[in-house]
């Protein structure tokens, strides 16, 4: 990896021509417009969305970014299309379309040290838009370091020093104070490292105060600002940092709780010993982000922080199902479903923590699940969701504690409740029936509706053939199956092509192998076909981007 990076960085020069055989609308051998060819632009967008240029998304697949998966990025840069690459990075990072931000940060780091000046300038222009918090900033710097490994030149040139300095100087002072005390370091980099290496010169007294706190420590800050006549902003920042320091050296539970409640301190700003107290946790609950709260419900129940009949429990349940809180957190129904099923299970998916689920919490999460559908915006396409019932739907989706039946029902509900033109089918060998899934049905009712025909062999062409034969025009077919994607004898891709020809519509196909691990349906060079192995919230985001022709 390092050798290939070094060779690329030393030899790549932007070409004089921007003509590409892999543009968005490449020509086929006959000279016509080949709509379904997978262009370098498509591969770039896939990479930015989920970290791979291929047509396969694997749920919960994390890991370091591979240069081998970024071939299209290198090709586009070599063609002189760096500004176009940077604009896609900005769009994916800003619009929340990326399942993982790592690929965007990697690509931005690559563009920021490209040989073409215009590309480098474009990268640094969007730097702050993409690196929105310290974790992003640290990751970007680490990618730059890795891309320069083995080369004589370092990464800290004038452009990077200015970009990092501006990142700190252009922050709101109080927001920056909170950020540097919550996320102090990541991937081997700290704020102290970045402020020192960028030679940051603070542009305001409040930023200068934070810089001194990070690089010199609290005692130096006290000595410098104790007897000065400070501005209101400096006084506010000084008071906040004093509270953070006071908590770090305080063992009095009552006082720590008071400081948490008064200054809205978060878990990352406390000591490990503080988190052994039930009362401290109850104080943290009041302002804890909703998504984090849902993840920690089992642990808090296990540790008796949440107890039946307590005022804290009632307040928590009210907040979980509050439409205002759900809308503010933009919580997706699938995230809530994962939290609900995990909590009902009474045991963490990994680890030894066990708990007895509290019925009030289960009811509150269940209520939140249905209310959170308001957070999904319609794509405005014609969908057909087909559920394969040829085998038992009682198996569990890898990486979760949820049965494939429940996941299939939840996916169906997402489209039935948010897309006006959605058809739902259940199918197995030789049998296919439309399902009446309405927006007012519960998860349990939807699950029952989907499994009402007997099983048999899998034939994933049936839903597409049904739509074609019955003149049902479909923009996106979503086929859910329990079977491994690579075992099919009949080709759903060929059926898709026939549907396109008869309907005259640019139909797409999403094949979801709910229990599959790392295998695509086939080696298909068709931009309108996508394979998904396993399932998670990211898969729904990928399907959405795919339907909107963004990847």
Coordinates of C-alpha atoms in Angstrom, one line a residue:
X1 CA 0.0 0.0 0.0
X2 CA 2.7 2.5 0.9
X3 CA 4.7 1.7 -2.2
X4 CA 1.8 2.2 -4.5
X5 CA 0.9 5.5 -2.7
X6 CA 4.5 6.7 -3.0
X7 CA 4.7 5.8 -6.7
X8 CA 1.4 7.6 -7.4
X9 CA 2.4 10.7 -5.5
X10 CA 5.8 10.9 -7.3
X11 CA 4.6 10.2 -10.8
X12 CA 1.1 11.5 -11.2
X13 CA 0.6 14.7 -13.1
X14 CA -2.7 16.1 -14.3
X15 CA -3.4 15.4 -18.0
X16 CA -4.0 18.2 -20.4
X17 CA -7.2 16.7 -21.5
X18 CA -10.2 16.1 -19.4
X19 CA -11.8 13.7 -21.9
X20 CA -12.6 10.4 -20.2
X21 CA -13.8 7.1 -21.5
X22 CA -15.5 6.6 -18.1
X23 CA -17.5 9.8 -17.9
X24 CA -21.1 9.7 -16.5
X25 CA -22.5 8.9 -19.9
X26 CA -19.9 6.9 -21.7
X27 CA -20.6 5.7 -25.2
X28 CA -21.1 2.0 -26.0
X29 CA -19.5 0.2 -28.9
X30 CA -22.3 1.2 -31.2
X31 CA -21.9 4.9 -30.5
X32 CA -25.1 5.2 -28.5
X33 CA -25.6 6.4 -24.9
X34 CA -24.8 3.5 -22.6
X35 CA -26.9 4.4 -19.6
X36 CA -25.9 1.6 -17.3
X37 CA -22.2 1.6 -17.7
X38 CA -20.4 1.9 -14.4
X39 CA -18.3 5.1 -14.9
X40 CA -15.4 6.3 -12.7
X41 CA -17.8 9.0 -11.4
X42 CA -20.2 6.3 -10.2
X43 CA -17.3 4.4 -8.6
X44 CA -16.2 7.6 -6.9
X45 CA -19.6 8.2 -5.4
X46 CA -19.9 4.6 -4.2
X47 CA -16.5 4.9 -2.6
X48 CA -17.5 8.1 -0.8
X49 CA -20.9 6.6 0.2
X50 CA -19.7 3.3 1.7
X51 CA -16.0 2.8 1.1
X52 CA -16.0 0.5 -1.9
X53 CA -16.2 1.1 -5.7
X54 CA -18.1 -2.2 -6.2
X55 CA -21.8 -2.8 -6.3
X56 CA -21.7 -4.6 -2.9
X57 CA -22.5 -3.0 0.4
X58 CA -21.7 -5.1 3.5
X59 CA -23.5 -4.1 6.7
X60 CA -21.3 -3.1 9.7
X61 CA -18.1 -3.5 7.7
X62 CA -15.6 -1.1 9.2
X63 CA -11.9 -0.9 8.7
X64 CA -9.1 1.2 7.3
X65 CA -9.6 2.7 3.9
X66 CA -7.9 0.6 1.2
X67 CA -6.1 2.3 -1.7
X68 CA -7.2 -0.7 -3.8
X69 CA -10.8 0.4 -3.3
X70 CA -10.1 4.0 -4.5
X71 CA -8.9 3.4 -8.1
X72 CA -11.5 5.7 -9.5
X73 CA -10.3 8.6 -7.3
X74 CA -6.8 8.2 -8.7
X75 CA -8.1 7.9 -12.3
X76 CA -10.2 11.1 -12.0
X77 CA -7.3 13.0 -10.5
X78 CA -5.0 11.9 -13.2
X79 CA -7.5 13.1 -15.8
X80 CA -7.5 16.6 -14.2
X81 CA -10.9 16.3 -12.7
X82 CA -9.8 17.1 -9.1
X83 CA -12.2 19.9 -8.6
X84 CA -15.1 17.6 -9.5
X85 CA -13.8 15.0 -7.0
X86 CA -13.6 17.6 -4.2
X87 CA -17.2 18.8 -5.0
X88 CA -18.5 15.2 -4.6
X89 CA -16.6 14.9 -1.3
X90 CA -18.2 18.1 0.0
X91 CA -21.7 17.0 -1.2
X92 CA -21.5 13.6 0.5
X93 CA -20.1 15.0 3.7
X94 CA -22.6 17.9 3.9
X95 CA -25.8 16.1 2.9
X96 CA -25.3 13.2 5.3
X97 CA -25.3 10.7 2.4
X98 CA -22.1 9.0 3.4
X99 CA -22.6 5.8 5.5
X100 CA -19.0 6.4 6.8
X101 CA -17.1 9.6 6.6
X102 CA -13.6 7.9 6.4
X103 CA -13.6 7.6 2.6
X104 CA -14.5 11.3 2.2
X105 CA -11.7 12.3 4.6
X106 CA -9.2 10.0 2.8
X107 CA -10.2 11.5 -0.6
X108 CA -9.9 15.0 0.7
X109 CA -6.5 14.3 2.1
X110 CA -5.5 12.9 -1.3
X111 CA -6.7 15.9 -3.2
X112 CA -5.0 18.3 -0.7
X113 CA -1.6 17.1 -1.8
X114 CA -2.2 16.5 -5.5
X115 CA 0.3 17.9 -8.0
X116 CA -2.3 20.2 -9.5
X117 CA -2.7 23.6 -7.7
X118 CA -6.4 24.0 -8.5
X119 CA -7.2 20.6 -6.9
X120 CA -5.2 21.4 -3.8
X121 CA -6.9 24.8 -3.5
X122 CA -10.4 23.2 -4.0
X123 CA -9.6 20.7 -1.2
X124 CA -8.6 23.3 1.3
X125 CA -11.6 25.5 0.4
X126 CA -14.0 22.8 1.6
X127 CA -11.8 21.6 4.4
X128 CA -13.8 23.1 7.3
X129 CA -17.1 22.0 5.7
X130 CA -16.0 18.4 5.7
X131 CA -14.0 18.3 8.9
X132 CA -16.8 19.5 11.2
X133 CA -15.5 18.3 14.5
X134 CA -12.2 17.3 16.2
X135 CA -12.6 13.6 15.3
X136 CA -12.8 14.5 11.6
X137 CA -9.9 16.8 11.9
X138 CA -7.6 14.3 13.5
X139 CA -8.6 11.6 11.0
X140 CA -7.9 13.9 8.0
X141 CA -4.4 14.7 9.4
X142 CA -3.7 11.0 9.9
X143 CA -4.7 10.2 6.3
X144 CA -2.3 12.9 5.1
X145 CA 0.5 11.4 7.2
X146 CA -0.1 7.9 5.8
X147 CA -0.2 9.2 2.3
X148 CA 3.1 10.9 2.7
X149 CA 4.9 7.9 4.5
X150 CA 8.2 7.0 2.9
X151 CA 8.5 10.3 1.1
X152 CA 11.1 13.0 2.0
X153 CA 8.7 15.9 2.3
X154 CA 6.4 16.3 5.3
X155 CA 2.8 17.2 5.5
X156 CA 3.0 20.5 7.3
X157 CA 3.3 22.9 4.4
X158 CA 1.9 26.4 4.4
X159 CA -1.5 25.4 3.0
X160 CA -2.2 22.8 5.8
X161 CA -0.9 25.1 8.5
X162 CA -3.2 27.8 7.4
X163 CA -6.2 25.4 7.1
X164 CA -5.7 24.0 10.6
X165 CA -5.1 27.5 12.0
X166 CA -8.3 28.8 10.4
X167 CA -10.2 25.7 11.7
X168 CA -9.4 26.8 15.3
X169 CA -9.7 30.5 14.8
X170 CA -13.0 30.5 13.0
X171 CA -14.8 28.4 15.7
X172 CA -17.2 30.0 18.2
X173 CA -15.1 30.3 21.3
X174 CA -17.5 28.4 23.6
X175 CA -18.1 25.7 21.1
X176 CA -14.3 25.2 20.7
X177 CA -13.9 25.1 24.5
X178 CA -16.4 22.3 24.7
X179 CA -14.9 20.5 21.7
X180 CA -11.3 20.4 23.1
X181 CA -12.4 19.2 26.5
X182 CA -14.7 16.4 25.1
X183 CA -12.6 15.1 22.2
X184 CA -9.0 15.6 23.3
X185 CA -7.2 13.2 21.0
X186 CA -7.9 10.6 18.3
X187 CA -5.8 8.3 16.0
X188 CA -2.6 9.4 17.6
X189 CA -3.2 13.2 17.3
X190 CA -4.1 15.7 19.9
X191 CA -5.1 19.4 19.8
X192 CA -1.8 20.2 21.4
X193 CA 0.0 18.5 18.4
X194 CA -2.1 20.4 15.8
X195 CA -1.8 23.8 17.4
X196 CA 2.0 23.4 17.7
X197 CA 2.6 22.0 14.2
X198 CA 0.3 24.5 12.5
X199 CA 1.9 27.5 14.3
X200 CA -1.5 28.8 15.0
X201 CA -1.7 32.4 16.0
X202 CA -5.0 33.1 17.7
X203 CA -7.0 35.9 16.2
X204 CA -9.1 36.6 19.4
X205 CA -8.4 36.7 23.0
X206 CA -10.9 33.9 23.7
X207 CA -9.2 31.6 21.2
X208 CA -5.8 32.6 22.6
X209 CA -7.1 31.5 26.0
X210 CA -8.2 28.1 24.7
X211 CA -4.9 27.6 22.9
X212 CA -3.0 28.4 26.0
X213 CA -5.1 25.9 28.0
X214 CA -4.5 23.2 25.5
X215 CA -0.8 23.7 25.0
X216 CA 0.3 25.0 28.5
X217 CA -2.3 23.7 30.9
X218 CA -4.7 25.2 33.4
X219 CA -2.1 26.6 35.8
X220 CA -0.6 28.7 33.1
X221 CA -4.0 30.0 32.2
X222 CA -4.7 31.0 35.8
X223 CA -1.4 32.8 36.1
X224 CA -2.0 34.7 32.8
X225 CA -5.7 35.7 33.2
X226 CA -6.1 36.0 37.0
X227 CA -5.4 39.7 37.3
X228 CA -6.4 40.8 33.8
X229 CA -9.4 42.9 32.8
X230 CA -11.1 40.3 30.5
X231 CA -13.8 40.7 27.9
X232 CA -17.2 39.0 28.5
X233 CA -16.4 36.3 26.1
X234 CA -13.1 35.5 27.8
X235 CA -14.8 35.5 31.2
X236 CA -17.4 32.9 29.9
X237 CA -14.7 30.6 28.4
X238 CA -12.6 31.0 31.5
X239 CA -15.5 30.1 33.8
X240 CA -16.3 27.0 31.6
X241 CA -12.7 25.7 31.7
X242 CA -12.6 26.3 35.4
X243 CA -15.7 24.1 35.8
X244 CA -14.1 21.3 33.7
X245 CA -10.9 21.5 35.8
X246 CA -12.9 21.5 39.0
X247 CA -14.8 18.4 38.0
X248 CA -11.5 16.6 37.2
X249 CA -10.2 17.1 40.7
X250 CA -13.5 16.7 42.6
X251 CA -14.5 13.6 44.5
X252 CA -17.6 15.1 46.1
X253 CA -20.6 13.4 44.4
X254 CA -23.1 16.2 45.3
X255 CA -20.8 18.9 43.9
X256 CA -20.0 17.0 40.7
X257 CA -23.8 16.5 40.1
X258 CA -24.4 20.2 40.6
X259 CA -21.7 21.1 38.1
X260 CA -23.1 18.6 35.5
X261 CA -26.6 20.0 35.8
X262 CA -25.6 23.7 35.9
X263 CA -23.1 23.6 33.0
X264 CA -24.4 20.6 30.9
X265 CA -21.2 18.7 31.2
X266 CA -21.0 15.4 29.3
X267 CA -19.7 11.9 30.1
X268 CA -16.4 12.5 28.2
X269 CA -15.5 15.3 30.6
X270 CA -15.8 13.2 33.7
X271 CA -13.4 10.8 35.4
X272 CA -14.0 7.0 35.4
X273 CA -14.6 7.1 39.2
X274 CA -17.5 9.6 38.7
X275 CA -19.2 7.1 36.4
X276 CA -19.4 4.6 39.2
X277 CA -22.1 6.7 40.8
X278 CA -25.8 6.1 40.0
X279 CA -26.6 9.7 40.9
X280 CA -24.0 11.1 38.5
X281 CA -25.5 9.0 35.7
X282 CA -29.0 10.3 36.5
X283 CA -27.6 13.8 36.2
X284 CA -26.0 13.0 32.9
X285 CA -29.3 11.6 31.6
X286 CA -31.0 15.0 31.5
X287 CA -28.9 16.3 28.6
X288 CA -27.5 13.0 27.1
X289 CA -27.9 12.9 23.3
X290 CA -30.9 10.6 22.4
X291 CA -28.9 8.2 20.3
X292 CA -26.3 7.7 23.0
X293 CA -29.1 7.2 25.6
X294 CA -30.7 4.5 23.6
X295 CA -27.4 2.6 23.3
X296 CA -26.8 2.8 27.1
X297 CA -30.3 1.8 28.3
X298 CA -29.3 -1.9 29.0
X299 CA -26.2 -0.9 31.0
X300 CA -28.1 1.7 33.0
X301 CA -30.9 -0.8 33.8
X302 CA -28.3 -3.4 34.7
X303 CA -26.6 -1.0 37.1
X304 CA -30.0 0.0 38.7
X305 CA -29.6 3.6 37.5
X306 CA -33.1 3.2 36.1
X307 CA -35.7 1.8 38.5
X308 CA -39.4 1.1 38.2
X309 CA -41.5 3.9 39.6
X310 CA -38.8 6.5 39.9
X311 CA -39.2 10.1 38.7
X312 CA -36.0 9.7 36.6
X313 CA -37.5 6.7 34.8
X314 CA -40.7 8.6 33.9
X315 CA -38.7 11.6 32.7
X316 CA -36.6 9.4 30.5
X317 CA -39.6 7.6 29.0
X318 CA -41.2 10.9 28.2
X319 CA -38.1 12.1 26.5
X320 CA -37.6 8.9 24.4
X321 CA -41.0 9.2 22.9
X322 CA -41.1 13.0 22.6
X323 CA -41.7 14.1 19.0
X324 CA -39.6 17.2 19.6
X325 CA -36.6 15.2 20.9
X326 CA -36.9 12.6 18.1
X327 CA -37.1 15.4 15.4
X328 CA -34.1 17.3 16.9
X329 CA -32.0 14.1 17.0
X330 CA -33.2 13.0 13.5
X331 CA -33.4 9.5 14.8
X332 CA -34.3 6.9 12.2
X333 CA -36.9 4.2 13.0
X334 CA -34.4 1.4 12.2
X335 CA -32.0 2.8 14.9
X336 CA -34.8 2.7 17.4
X337 CA -35.8 -0.8 16.3
X338 CA -32.2 -2.0 16.9
X339 CA -32.3 -0.4 20.4
X340 CA -35.7 -1.9 21.2
X341 CA -34.9 -5.5 20.2
X342 CA -31.5 -5.3 22.0
X343 CA -33.1 -4.0 25.2
X344 CA -36.0 -6.5 25.1
X345 CA -33.3 -9.3 24.8
X346 CA -32.0 -8.4 28.2
X347 CA -28.4 -9.0 27.2
X348 CA -25.8 -7.1 25.1
X349 CA -25.1 -8.5 21.7
X350 CA -21.4 -8.7 22.8
X351 CA -20.3 -8.7 26.4
X352 CA -21.6 -10.2 29.7
X353 CA -23.9 -7.4 30.8
X354 CA -27.4 -8.6 31.6
X355 CA -30.6 -6.9 32.7
X356 CA -34.3 -7.4 33.4
X357 CA -36.1 -5.1 30.8
X358 CA -38.4 -2.5 32.4
X359 CA -41.8 -2.6 30.7
X360 CA -42.2 1.2 30.8
X361 CA -38.9 1.6 28.7
X362 CA -40.0 -1.1 26.2
X363 CA -43.4 0.8 25.7
X364 CA -41.6 4.1 25.3
X365 CA -39.1 2.8 22.7
X366 CA -42.0 1.1 20.9
X367 CA -43.9 4.4 20.7
X368 CA -40.8 6.2 19.6
X369 CA -40.3 3.7 16.7
X370 CA -43.7 4.6 15.1
X371 CA -43.3 8.4 15.7
X372 CA -39.8 8.5 14.2
X373 CA -41.1 7.7 10.7
X374 CA -41.7 11.5 10.5
X375 CA -37.9 11.9 10.1
X376 CA -37.8 10.1 6.8
X377 CA -38.2 12.2 3.7
X378 CA -39.9 10.7 0.6
X379 CA -37.7 9.9 -2.4
X380 CA -40.6 10.1 -4.7
X381 CA -40.0 6.9 -6.7
X382 CA -42.1 3.8 -7.5
X383 CA -40.9 1.0 -5.3
X384 CA -41.6 -2.8 -5.2
X385 CA -40.5 -4.5 -2.0
X386 CA -40.5 -8.3 -2.3
X387 CA -39.9 -10.6 0.6
X388 CA -38.6 -14.2 0.0
X389 CA -40.5 -16.6 2.3
X390 CA -39.1 -19.7 0.8
X391 CA -37.1 -20.4 3.9
X392 CA -37.7 -19.7 7.6
X393 CA -37.5 -16.0 8.5
X394 CA -36.5 -16.9 12.1
X395 CA -32.8 -16.7 11.5
X396 CA -30.9 -13.6 12.9
X397 CA -29.4 -10.8 10.8
X398 CA -25.6 -11.0 11.4
X399 CA -24.3 -8.4 13.9
X400 CA -27.7 -7.9 15.5
X401 CA -30.2 -9.7 17.8
X402 CA -33.1 -9.3 15.3
X403 CA -34.7 -12.0 13.3
X404 CA -34.8 -11.6 9.5
X405 CA -38.7 -11.5 9.7
X406 CA -38.6 -8.4 11.9
X407 CA -36.0 -6.7 9.7
X408 CA -38.0 -7.5 6.5
X409 CA -41.1 -6.1 8.1
X410 CA -39.3 -2.9 9.2
X411 CA -37.8 -2.4 5.8
X412 CA -41.2 -2.8 4.2
X413 CA -42.7 -0.3 6.7
X414 CA -40.1 2.3 5.9
X415 CA -41.2 2.3 2.2
X416 CA -44.9 1.7 2.8
X417 CA -45.1 4.7 5.3
X418 CA -42.9 7.1 3.4
X419 CA -43.4 6.4 -0.3
X420 CA -46.8 6.9 -1.8
X421 CA -46.2 4.4 -4.6
X422 CA -45.0 1.2 -2.9
X423 CA -46.1 -2.3 -3.7
X424 CA -45.3 -5.2 -1.3
X425 CA -45.1 -8.8 -2.4
X426 CA -44.3 -12.1 -0.6
X427 CA -42.9 -14.9 -2.7
X428 CA -41.4 -18.4 -2.9
X429 CA -41.2 -21.0 -5.6
X430 CA -44.2 -20.7 -7.9
X431 CA -46.1 -18.6 -5.4
X432 CA -46.3 -14.9 -5.2
X433 CA -49.0 -12.7 -3.6
X434 CA -49.4 -9.0 -3.1
X435 CA -49.5 -8.0 0.6
X436 CA -51.7 -5.4 2.0
X437 CA -49.2 -3.4 4.1
X438 CA -50.7 0.0 5.0
X439 CA -49.2 3.0 6.8
X440 CA -51.2 2.4 9.9
X441 CA -50.1 -1.2 10.5
X442 CA -47.9 -2.2 13.4
X443 CA -44.6 -4.0 13.1
X444 CA -46.3 -7.3 14.4
X445 CA -49.1 -7.0 11.9
X446 CA -46.7 -6.3 9.0
X447 CA -44.6 -9.4 9.9
X448 CA -47.7 -11.6 9.9
X449 CA -48.8 -10.3 6.6
X450 CA -45.4 -11.1 5.0
X451 CA -45.3 -14.8 6.1
X452 CA -48.7 -16.0 5.1
X453 CA -47.7 -18.1 2.2
X454 CA -45.9 -21.5 2.4
X455 CA -42.2 -21.8 1.7
X456 CA -40.5 -23.5 -1.2
X457 CA -37.4 -22.9 -3.4
X458 CA -36.1 -19.4 -4.0
X459 CA -36.8 -17.7 -7.3
X460 CA -35.8 -14.1 -7.1
X461 CA -37.0 -13.4 -10.7
X462 CA -40.6 -13.8 -9.7
X463 CA -41.3 -10.3 -8.4
X464 CA -39.7 -8.7 -11.5
X465 CA -41.6 -11.0 -13.8
X466 CA -44.8 -10.3 -12.0
X467 CA -44.4 -6.5 -12.4
X468 CA -43.5 -7.0 -16.1
X469 CA -46.4 -9.3 -16.9
X470 CA -48.9 -7.1 -15.0
X471 CA -47.7 -3.8 -16.5
X472 CA -46.7 -2.5 -13.2
X473 CA -44.0 0.2 -13.8
X474 CA -41.3 0.1 -11.1
X475 CA -38.4 2.4 -10.5
X476 CA -36.7 0.4 -7.8
X477 CA -37.1 -3.3 -7.0
X478 CA -36.0 -4.2 -3.5
X479 CA -35.8 -8.0 -3.1
X480 CA -35.2 -9.3 0.5
X481 CA -34.0 -12.9 0.9
X482 CA -32.6 -15.2 3.6
X483 CA -30.6 -17.1 1.1
X484 CA -27.0 -16.4 0.1
X485 CA -27.0 -14.1 -2.9
X486 CA -24.6 -16.2 -5.0
X487 CA -26.7 -19.4 -5.0
X488 CA -29.4 -18.3 -7.4
X489 CA -29.7 -20.3 -10.7
X490 CA -32.1 -17.8 -12.4
X491 CA -30.8 -14.3 -13.0
X492 CA -32.9 -11.5 -11.6
X493 CA -30.6 -9.1 -13.7
X494 CA -31.9 -10.6 -17.0
X495 CA -35.4 -10.2 -15.7
X496 CA -34.7 -6.6 -14.8
X497 CA -33.4 -5.9 -18.4
X498 CA -36.7 -7.3 -19.8
X499 CA -38.7 -5.1 -17.5
X500 CA -36.7 -2.0 -18.6
X501 CA -37.3 -2.9 -22.3
X502 CA -41.1 -3.4 -21.9
X503 CA -41.8 -0.5 -19.5
X504 CA -39.3 2.0 -21.0
X505 CA -38.3 3.0 -17.5
X506 CA -34.8 3.1 -16.1
X507 CA -35.6 0.5 -13.4
X508 CA -33.1 -0.5 -10.7
X509 CA -32.6 -3.6 -8.6
X510 CA -31.5 -3.9 -5.0
X511 CA -30.8 -7.5 -3.8
X512 CA -30.6 -7.8 0.0
X513 CA -29.2 -11.0 1.4
X514 CA -30.2 -10.5 5.0
X515 CA -28.0 -13.3 6.2
X516 CA -25.3 -13.1 3.6
X517 CA -21.7 -12.1 4.4
X518 CA -19.5 -10.5 1.8
X519 CA -20.8 -12.0 -1.5
X520 CA -22.5 -10.0 -4.3
X521 CA -25.3 -11.4 -6.5
X522 CA -22.9 -11.6 -9.5
X523 CA -20.1 -9.7 -11.2
X524 CA -22.5 -7.3 -12.9
X525 CA -21.3 -4.2 -14.7
X526 CA -24.7 -2.5 -14.5
X527 CA -25.0 0.8 -12.6
X528 CA -28.6 -0.1 -11.9
X529 CA -27.9 -3.2 -9.8
X530 CA -26.8 -3.2 -6.1
X531 CA -26.2 -6.0 -3.7
X532 CA -26.5 -5.7 0.1
X533 CA -25.1 -8.3 2.5
X534 CA -26.6 -8.3 6.0
X535 CA -28.6 -5.2 7.0
X536 CA -28.2 -2.0 9.1
X537 CA -29.2 1.6 9.1
X538 CA -26.4 2.3 6.6
X539 CA -28.1 -0.1 4.1
X540 CA -31.2 2.1 4.1
X541 CA -29.1 5.2 3.4
X542 CA -27.3 3.4 0.6
X543 CA -30.7 2.3 -0.9
X544 CA -31.9 5.9 -0.7
X545 CA -28.8 7.3 -2.5
X546 CA -29.1 4.5 -5.1
X547 CA -32.8 5.3 -5.8
X548 CA -31.9 9.0 -6.2
X549 CA -29.2 8.2 -8.7
X550 CA -26.5 9.5 -6.4
X551 CA -24.3 6.4 -6.5

